[in-house]
Amino acid sequence: MSADMTTPRRRFIRNSRASPPTRLRSCPVLLATAVALACRPAPLQAQASRIGGEVALASQLVDRGLAITPATPVLQGAISWASPGGWSLGLAGGVEARSPGRPVMALARVSRSWALSDDWRAQAGLLYYDYRRNRMPDRAEANLYFTYRDSVTLGLSAIHVGDDGERHFRGAVDVAVSWPLTRHVSLSAGAGIAEVAVGSYGPGHHPYYEHGYGYGYGYSRLRTYGYGNLGLAWSDGPWRLQVDRNMNSLGARRVYGAHAPPHWVASLTRSF
């Protein structure tokens, strides 16, 4: 997912979980960066009070190995505020580039980070995802992430999904790695296990009513699945270009029917 900006590497501009940057997916006008940016965590580093943000263009939004949007360019935007005490607030969002006036998702986040030692930091956060167009149920999420030297991130999440008739929380566990290879290029990888409601849909009977595929709505039962991503990222100053191969153990045809999206996702991000 790709969704990767609000929670450690998942999603709104890096589509999984890797070293966490403090960002969130935007709302209406900024609605552009949330999903891809939101699939990532807020930076776990104490810093002077400041306001920052990101804008990005991604080929698709992916969250925990599952496509949130069809395979069409998505414009994203996010803005965040961080205090010297480790508190952070953020908003993010995304719109399909071909329909900029119709947001696909918005995200709000509040988090608190602190140092555990010289090498380790922790971050606890609360997030709310509002899916605007694809008939996916909204969800609230609480997570706790531990980051080692800004290179390895371990996370635990408790997720409550609305409108699915479920009362209990779903869980997710993931690990993300961002490893420098050269001055500007780094390896990006992640893996995890999560619970999701997936039904066996036939072609033309999916939540993505405009595009013919989707998941998580009208499901038959809750399933535990594995997911991961592997890719390369190039960065120079405020610019970042990333290409990831996303995978999940559910099987494309079971989740999306005959309209399975591509596994590769690319994104270009500009931070400020």
Coordinates of C-alpha atoms in Angstrom, one line a residue:
M1 CA 0.0 0.0 0.0
S2 CA 1.3 1.4 -2.4
A3 CA 0.2 2.5 -0.9
D4 CA 3.1 4.1 1.4
M5 CA 3.1 8.0 4.1
T6 CA 1.3 7.6 7.3
T7 CA 2.2 4.4 8.8
P8 CA 5.6 2.7 8.6
R9 CA 6.1 1.9 5.1
R10 CA 2.9 0.9 3.7
R11 CA 1.7 3.1 2.1
F12 CA 0.8 6.6 0.8
I13 CA 4.1 7.0 -1.3
R14 CA 6.0 3.9 -0.7
N15 CA 3.7 1.0 -1.1
S16 CA 4.6 -1.2 1.8
R17 CA 6.5 -0.6 5.0
A18 CA 10.0 0.6 5.1
S19 CA 11.8 3.2 7.1
P20 CA 9.2 5.6 8.3
P21 CA 8.9 9.2 7.3
T22 CA 6.3 11.4 9.1
R23 CA 3.7 12.0 6.6
L24 CA 0.0 11.5 6.0
R25 CA -2.3 11.3 3.1
S26 CA -4.0 14.6 2.4
C27 CA -7.6 15.6 2.2
P28 CA -9.8 17.1 -0.5
V29 CA -7.4 19.4 -2.3
L30 CA -4.4 17.6 -0.9
L31 CA -6.3 14.4 -1.3
A32 CA -3.7 13.6 -3.8
T33 CA -1.0 12.0 -1.8
A34 CA -2.6 10.1 0.9
V35 CA -3.0 6.5 -0.2
A36 CA 0.5 5.9 -1.6
L37 CA 1.9 8.2 1.0
A38 CA -0.2 6.8 3.7
C39 CA 1.1 3.4 3.3
R40 CA 4.3 4.6 5.0
P41 CA 5.0 5.7 8.5
A42 CA 5.8 9.0 9.9
P43 CA 9.5 9.6 10.5
L44 CA 10.4 8.4 14.0
Q45 CA 12.8 11.1 14.8
A46 CA 12.4 13.9 17.2
Q47 CA 12.7 17.3 15.5
A48 CA 11.9 21.0 16.0
S49 CA 8.3 21.9 15.5
R50 CA 7.7 22.2 11.8
I51 CA 5.3 21.7 8.9
G52 CA 6.1 19.6 5.9
G53 CA 4.5 17.8 3.1
E54 CA 4.7 15.8 -0.1
V55 CA 3.2 15.6 -3.6
A56 CA 3.5 12.4 -5.6
L57 CA 2.4 10.7 -8.8
A58 CA 2.0 6.9 -8.6
S59 CA 0.9 4.3 -11.2
Q60 CA -1.5 2.8 -8.6
L61 CA -2.1 2.8 -4.9
V62 CA -1.3 -0.5 -3.0
D63 CA -1.8 -1.2 0.7
R64 CA -0.4 -4.4 2.3
G65 CA -0.1 -6.1 -1.0
L66 CA -3.6 -5.3 -2.2
A67 CA -4.6 -2.8 -4.9
I68 CA -6.7 0.1 -3.5
T69 CA -7.2 1.7 -6.9
P70 CA -7.3 0.5 -10.5
A71 CA -4.1 0.5 -12.5
T72 CA -4.3 4.2 -13.4
P73 CA -2.1 7.2 -12.4
V74 CA -3.0 8.6 -9.0
L75 CA -2.0 12.1 -7.9
Q76 CA -1.3 12.3 -4.2
G77 CA -0.7 15.0 -1.6
A78 CA 0.1 15.0 2.1
I79 CA 0.8 17.6 4.8
S80 CA 2.1 17.0 8.4
W81 CA 3.0 18.9 11.6
A82 CA 5.6 17.6 14.0
S83 CA 6.4 19.0 17.5
P84 CA 9.8 18.9 19.4
G85 CA 8.2 16.5 21.9
G86 CA 7.6 13.8 19.2
W87 CA 3.9 14.4 18.4
S88 CA 2.8 14.5 14.8
L89 CA -0.4 15.2 13.0
G90 CA -1.1 14.6 9.3
L91 CA -3.6 14.7 6.5
A92 CA -3.3 13.1 3.1
G93 CA -5.3 12.1 0.1
G94 CA -5.3 10.9 -3.5
V95 CA -7.3 11.4 -6.7
E96 CA -7.1 9.6 -10.0
A97 CA -5.1 11.8 -12.4
R98 CA -7.8 11.4 -15.1
S99 CA -10.5 12.6 -12.7
P100 CA -8.9 15.2 -10.4
G101 CA -12.2 16.4 -9.1
R102 CA -13.1 13.0 -7.6
P103 CA -11.0 11.9 -4.6
V104 CA -10.4 8.2 -4.1
M105 CA -9.3 8.3 -0.5
A106 CA -8.4 10.6 2.4
L107 CA -6.4 9.9 5.5
A108 CA -5.9 11.5 9.0
R109 CA -3.2 10.5 11.5
V110 CA -2.0 11.4 15.0
S111 CA 1.2 9.8 16.3
R112 CA 3.8 10.0 19.0
S113 CA 7.5 8.9 18.7
W114 CA 10.2 8.5 21.3
A115 CA 13.8 7.2 21.6
L116 CA 14.4 3.8 23.2
S117 CA 18.2 3.9 22.8
D118 CA 20.8 5.4 20.5
D119 CA 19.8 2.9 17.8
W120 CA 16.1 2.3 18.4
R121 CA 13.0 4.5 18.2
A122 CA 9.3 3.7 18.7
Q123 CA 6.2 5.3 17.2
A124 CA 2.6 4.8 18.2
G125 CA -0.2 6.1 16.0
L126 CA -3.9 6.3 15.3
L127 CA -5.2 6.5 11.7
Y128 CA -8.5 6.8 9.9
Y129 CA -8.9 5.9 6.3
D130 CA -11.9 7.3 4.4
Y131 CA -12.3 5.6 1.0
R132 CA -14.3 7.9 -1.2
R133 CA -15.1 6.1 -4.5
N134 CA -14.4 2.4 -4.6
R135 CA -17.0 1.2 -2.1
M136 CA -14.4 -0.2 0.2
P137 CA -15.4 0.2 3.8
D138 CA -13.6 2.9 5.8
R139 CA -11.3 1.8 8.6
A140 CA -9.6 2.9 11.8
E141 CA -6.2 1.6 12.7
A142 CA -3.9 1.7 15.8
N143 CA -0.3 0.7 15.3
L144 CA 3.1 0.5 17.1
Y145 CA 6.4 0.6 15.1
F146 CA 10.0 0.1 16.2
T147 CA 12.8 1.4 13.9
Y148 CA 16.4 0.5 14.0
R149 CA 18.8 3.2 12.7
D150 CA 16.2 4.3 10.1
S151 CA 16.9 1.1 8.2
V152 CA 14.7 -1.6 9.6
T153 CA 11.1 -1.2 10.8
L154 CA 8.9 -3.7 12.7
G155 CA 5.2 -3.0 13.2
L156 CA 2.1 -4.3 14.9
S157 CA -1.4 -3.0 13.9
A158 CA -5.0 -3.4 15.1
I159 CA -7.6 -2.6 12.5
H160 CA -11.3 -2.0 12.8
V161 CA -13.2 -2.0 9.5
G162 CA -16.6 -0.3 9.2
D163 CA -19.7 -1.6 7.4
D164 CA -18.6 -5.2 7.3
G165 CA -20.7 -6.5 10.1
E166 CA -17.7 -7.4 12.2
R167 CA -17.2 -6.4 15.8
H168 CA -13.7 -7.6 16.4
F169 CA -10.3 -6.1 15.4
R170 CA -8.2 -7.5 12.6
G171 CA -4.4 -7.7 13.1
A172 CA -1.3 -7.1 10.9
V173 CA 2.4 -7.6 11.5
D174 CA 5.1 -6.4 9.2
V175 CA 8.7 -5.7 8.7
A176 CA 10.3 -3.2 6.2
V177 CA 13.9 -2.6 5.2
S178 CA 15.5 0.4 3.4
W179 CA 19.1 -0.4 2.7
P180 CA 21.5 2.1 0.9
L181 CA 23.3 0.6 -2.1
T182 CA 25.0 3.8 -3.5
R183 CA 24.8 7.5 -2.6
H184 CA 21.4 7.9 -4.4
V185 CA 20.1 4.3 -4.7
S186 CA 18.6 2.1 -2.0
L187 CA 17.0 -1.3 -1.8
S188 CA 13.4 -1.3 -0.6
A189 CA 11.8 -4.5 0.8
G190 CA 9.0 -5.5 3.1
A191 CA 6.9 -8.5 4.2
G192 CA 4.0 -9.0 6.5
I193 CA 0.9 -11.0 7.6
A194 CA -2.6 -9.5 7.9
E195 CA -6.3 -10.4 8.1
V196 CA -8.6 -9.3 5.3
A197 CA -12.2 -10.1 4.3
V198 CA -12.1 -11.5 0.7
G199 CA -14.9 -13.1 -1.2
S200 CA -14.9 -15.1 -4.5
Y201 CA -16.1 -12.5 -7.0
G202 CA -16.9 -13.2 -10.6
P203 CA -16.1 -10.7 -13.4
G204 CA -18.2 -7.6 -13.2
H205 CA -19.3 -8.2 -9.6
H206 CA -16.7 -6.3 -7.6
P207 CA -16.8 -3.2 -5.4
Y208 CA -14.9 -1.2 -7.9
Y209 CA -18.1 -0.7 -9.9
E210 CA -16.5 1.7 -12.4
H211 CA -13.5 -0.6 -13.1
G212 CA -14.9 -4.1 -12.6
Y213 CA -12.8 -5.3 -9.7
G214 CA -12.2 -5.0 -6.0
Y215 CA -12.1 -6.8 -2.7
G216 CA -13.1 -6.6 1.0
Y217 CA -16.9 -6.0 0.5
G218 CA -19.5 -8.7 0.4
Y219 CA -17.0 -11.2 1.5
S220 CA -17.5 -14.8 2.5
R221 CA -15.1 -15.0 5.4
L222 CA -12.1 -13.4 7.0
R223 CA -8.7 -14.7 5.8
T224 CA -5.1 -14.4 6.9
Y225 CA -2.7 -13.8 4.1
G226 CA 0.9 -12.9 3.5
Y227 CA 2.2 -9.9 1.5
G228 CA 5.5 -8.3 0.5
N229 CA 7.3 -5.9 -1.8
L230 CA 10.8 -5.7 -3.3
G231 CA 12.1 -2.8 -5.3
L232 CA 14.7 0.0 -5.8
A233 CA 14.5 3.7 -4.9
W234 CA 16.5 6.6 -6.2
S235 CA 16.6 9.8 -4.2
D236 CA 18.2 13.2 -4.6
G237 CA 17.4 16.1 -2.3
P238 CA 13.6 16.4 -2.1
W239 CA 13.0 14.0 -5.1
R240 CA 12.4 10.3 -4.8
L241 CA 11.6 7.8 -7.6
Q242 CA 10.7 4.3 -6.5
V243 CA 9.7 1.1 -8.4
D244 CA 8.3 -1.9 -6.4
R245 CA 7.1 -5.4 -7.2
N246 CA 4.1 -6.2 -4.9
M247 CA 3.0 -9.7 -3.9
N248 CA 0.3 -11.4 -1.8
S249 CA -0.6 -15.0 -1.1
L250 CA -4.3 -14.7 -1.9
G251 CA -3.9 -15.0 -5.6
A252 CA -4.8 -12.3 -8.1
R253 CA -7.8 -14.1 -9.6
R254 CA -9.4 -14.8 -6.2
V255 CA -9.2 -11.2 -5.2
Y256 CA -9.8 -9.4 -8.5
G257 CA -11.3 -12.0 -10.7
A258 CA -10.5 -11.5 -14.4
H259 CA -9.4 -7.9 -13.8
A260 CA -6.2 -8.4 -11.8
P261 CA -4.0 -5.3 -11.8
P262 CA -0.3 -5.3 -12.6
H263 CA 2.1 -6.3 -9.8
W264 CA 4.6 -3.4 -10.5
V265 CA 4.0 0.0 -9.1
A266 CA 6.1 3.2 -9.7
S267 CA 5.9 6.5 -7.9
L268 CA 7.6 9.9 -8.1
T269 CA 7.6 12.0 -5.0
R270 CA 8.6 15.6 -4.2
S271 CA 8.9 16.6 -0.5
F272 CA 8.9 20.1 0.9

